[in-house]
Short mmCIF file of C-alpha atoms in Angstrom, two decimals:
data_model
loop_
_atom_site.label_atom_id
_atom_site.label_comp_id
_atom_site.label_asym_id
_atom_site.label_seq_id
_atom_site.Cartn_x
_atom_site.Cartn_y
_atom_site.Cartn_z
CA PRO A 1 0.00 0.00 0.00
CA ALA A 2 1.10 3.52 -0.77
CA THR A 3 2.23 5.66 2.14
CA SER A 4 0.09 8.73 2.70
CA SER A 5 1.75 12.11 2.33
CA ALA A 6 0.93 12.86 5.99
CA GLN A 7 2.73 9.68 7.09
CA LYS A 8 5.72 10.51 4.88
CA LEU A 9 5.88 13.98 6.42
CA ALA A 10 5.72 12.51 9.94
CA ASP A 11 8.51 10.08 9.06
CA ASP A 12 10.64 12.95 7.68
CA HIS A 13 10.15 14.96 10.89
CA TYR A 14 11.02 11.93 13.02
CA PHE A 15 14.17 11.33 10.95
CA ARG A 16 15.20 15.00 11.25
CA VAL A 17 14.72 15.03 15.03
CA ARG A 18 16.68 11.79 15.35
CA LEU A 19 19.49 13.12 13.15
CA TYR A 20 19.72 16.39 15.10
CA GLN A 21 19.56 14.45 18.38
CA GLU A 22 22.47 12.19 17.40
CA ASN A 23 24.65 15.12 16.35
CA ALA A 24 23.57 17.28 19.30
CA GLU A 25 24.59 14.55 21.73
CA LYS A 26 28.03 14.56 20.10
CA GLY A 27 28.36 18.26 20.94
CA ASP A 28 27.48 19.76 17.54
CA SER A 29 26.27 23.28 18.44
CA ASP A 30 24.40 23.72 15.15
CA ALA A 31 22.44 20.50 15.77
CA GLN A 32 21.84 21.52 19.40
CA TYR A 33 20.45 24.86 18.23
CA LYS A 34 18.21 23.30 15.56
CA LEU A 35 16.96 20.62 17.93
CA GLY A 36 16.24 23.30 20.53
CA LEU A 37 14.24 25.26 17.95
CA LEU A 38 12.24 22.18 16.98
CA TYR A 39 11.26 21.64 20.61
CA LEU A 40 10.66 25.36 21.16
CA THR A 41 8.31 25.81 18.22
CA GLY A 42 6.74 22.36 18.19
CA ASN A 43 7.14 22.40 14.41
CA GLY A 44 8.48 18.96 13.57
CA ALA A 45 8.67 17.71 17.15
CA LEU A 46 6.46 17.76 20.21
CA GLN A 47 6.64 21.19 21.80
CA ASP A 48 8.71 20.81 24.96
CA PHE A 49 10.11 23.99 26.52
CA ASP A 50 12.34 22.11 28.97
CA GLU A 51 14.03 20.18 26.16
CA ALA A 52 14.25 23.34 24.05
CA ALA A 53 15.95 25.22 26.87
CA ARG A 54 18.36 22.37 27.55
CA TRP A 55 19.57 22.11 23.94
CA LEU A 56 19.67 25.87 23.34
CA LYS A 57 21.72 26.36 26.51
CA LEU A 58 24.26 23.76 25.37
CA ALA A 59 24.64 25.54 22.01
CA ALA A 60 24.74 28.99 23.64
CA GLU A 61 27.49 27.90 26.01
CA GLN A 62 29.58 26.99 22.95
CA GLY A 63 29.22 30.55 21.63
CA TYR A 64 26.42 29.90 19.13
CA ALA A 65 25.03 33.43 18.83
CA LEU A 66 21.49 32.56 17.69
CA ALA A 67 21.17 30.09 20.57
CA GLN A 68 22.34 32.83 22.94
CA TYR A 69 19.55 35.03 21.60
CA GLU A 70 16.90 32.32 22.01
CA LEU A 71 18.19 31.47 25.49
CA GLY A 72 17.94 35.14 26.47
CA LEU A 73 14.32 35.09 25.35
CA ILE A 74 13.68 31.89 27.32
CA TYR A 75 14.99 33.48 30.51
CA ARG A 76 12.79 36.48 29.74
CA THR A 77 9.57 34.47 29.29
CA GLY A 78 10.17 31.55 31.64
CA HIS A 79 9.42 28.90 28.99
CA GLY A 80 11.92 26.18 29.93
CA PHE A 81 13.78 27.95 32.73
CA ALA A 82 12.51 30.19 35.50
CA ILE A 83 12.26 33.87 34.57
CA ASP A 84 15.61 35.50 35.31
CA PRO A 85 16.04 39.02 33.90
CA VAL A 86 19.76 39.10 34.79
CA LYS A 87 20.48 35.89 32.83
CA SER A 88 18.16 37.09 30.06
CA TYR A 89 20.16 40.31 29.75
CA MET A 90 23.46 38.41 29.85
CA TRP A 91 22.58 36.04 26.99
CA LEU A 92 20.95 38.78 24.91
CA ASN A 93 23.99 40.99 25.52
CA LEU A 94 26.33 38.26 24.27
CA ALA A 95 24.14 37.64 21.21
CA ALA A 96 24.03 41.38 20.49
CA ALA A 97 27.82 41.57 20.78
CA ALA A 98 28.05 38.75 18.23
CA GLY A 99 25.96 40.75 15.76
CA ILE A 100 22.43 39.40 16.22
CA GLN A 101 20.38 42.55 15.59
CA GLN A 102 17.15 41.28 17.20
CA ALA A 103 19.14 40.73 20.41
CA VAL A 104 19.96 44.44 20.68
CA THR A 105 16.28 45.41 20.90
CA ALA A 106 15.39 42.56 23.24
CA ARG A 107 18.40 43.28 25.49
CA ASP A 108 17.46 46.95 25.71
CA GLU A 109 13.88 46.04 26.66
CA VAL A 110 15.14 43.72 29.42
CA MET A 111 17.59 46.42 30.55
CA ARG A 112 14.71 48.81 31.26
CA SER A 113 13.27 46.30 33.75
CA LEU A 114 16.54 45.91 35.71
CA SER A 115 17.61 47.85 38.76
CA ALA A 116 21.04 49.52 38.62
CA LYS A 117 22.44 46.70 40.76
CA GLN A 118 20.94 43.99 38.51
CA LEU A 119 22.23 45.73 35.39
CA ALA A 120 25.74 45.97 36.84
CA GLN A 121 25.58 42.27 37.76
CA ALA A 122 24.32 41.28 34.29
CA GLN A 123 27.06 43.27 32.58
CA LYS A 124 29.69 41.80 34.89
CA ILE A 125 28.66 38.22 34.17
CA SER A 126 28.55 39.03 30.43
CA ARG A 127 32.17 40.25 30.58
CA GLU A 128 33.24 37.29 32.70
CA TRP A 129 31.58 34.80 30.36
CA LEU A 130 33.23 36.41 27.34
CA ALA A 131 36.64 36.55 29.06
CA SER A 132 36.40 32.86 30.01
CA ARG A 133 35.95 31.75 26.40
CA PRO A 134 38.75 30.79 24.05
CA LYS A 135 39.58 33.67 21.75
CA SER A 136 37.77 32.05 18.83
CA GLU A 137 35.08 33.96 17.01
CA PRO A 138 31.38 33.40 17.82
CA TYR A 139 29.45 31.20 15.43
CA VAL A 140 26.77 32.98 13.42
CA PRO A 141 25.25 30.77 10.69
CA GLU A 142 25.18 31.96 7.09
CA ALA A 143 21.36 31.84 7.05
CA THR A 144 21.18 34.99 9.18
CA GLY A 145 22.50 37.05 6.29
CA MET A 146 25.61 37.90 8.29
CA LYS A 147 29.17 36.76 7.89
CA SER A 148 29.65 33.27 9.29
CA LYS A 149 32.25 34.51 11.73
CA VAL A 150 32.05 37.75 13.66
CA SER A 151 35.10 39.32 15.24
CA PRO A 152 34.99 39.48 19.02
CA PRO A 153 34.35 42.96 20.39
CA SER A 154 37.32 45.18 21.08
CA PRO A 155 37.71 46.43 24.67
CA ALA A 156 36.09 49.75 23.66
CA ASN A 157 33.13 47.81 22.30
CA GLU A 158 32.56 45.40 25.19
CA PRO A 159 29.07 43.88 25.01
CA ASP A 160 27.90 46.23 27.73
CA ALA A 161 30.00 49.34 27.05
CA ALA A 162 27.04 51.33 25.79
CA PHE A 163 25.18 50.80 29.04
CA SER A 164 27.93 50.83 31.64
CA GLY A 165 26.97 54.34 32.75
CA GLN A 166 23.26 53.53 33.10
CA THR A 167 21.61 53.54 36.52
#
């Protein structure tokens, strides 16, 4: 009997999730990001915010700029991790520093909700995270319309330099 197009589509989604899962478990940040998005959107996998957050965090910790952006949004909304505006700002700040334009707007919105103490803390952990990384360039996929590699910020352009005087 012929396979229905709906069944074929379901099989394709299952195969894609399995393929991403295998590569994500091997530490592939691109697969971790894509698997996280599948779980986040529920488009091609069951929607599962906890799984989305887990995979996006693994990719973000490897410097994957789009995963940093998504993780910042997760900490902002509480879908997958508890709401944490300081962590949200940190991840959005790192994504913005890597050239993700949407992260700039989101980071600035989060910034307006932070106290001066929280903002200082968020900027400090952003700097510390960046300083703890190998001096390789952040990964920004070609699909974003940006160069695949973005130079790390110079000291004058630290991820939080524009806001260091804010109260």
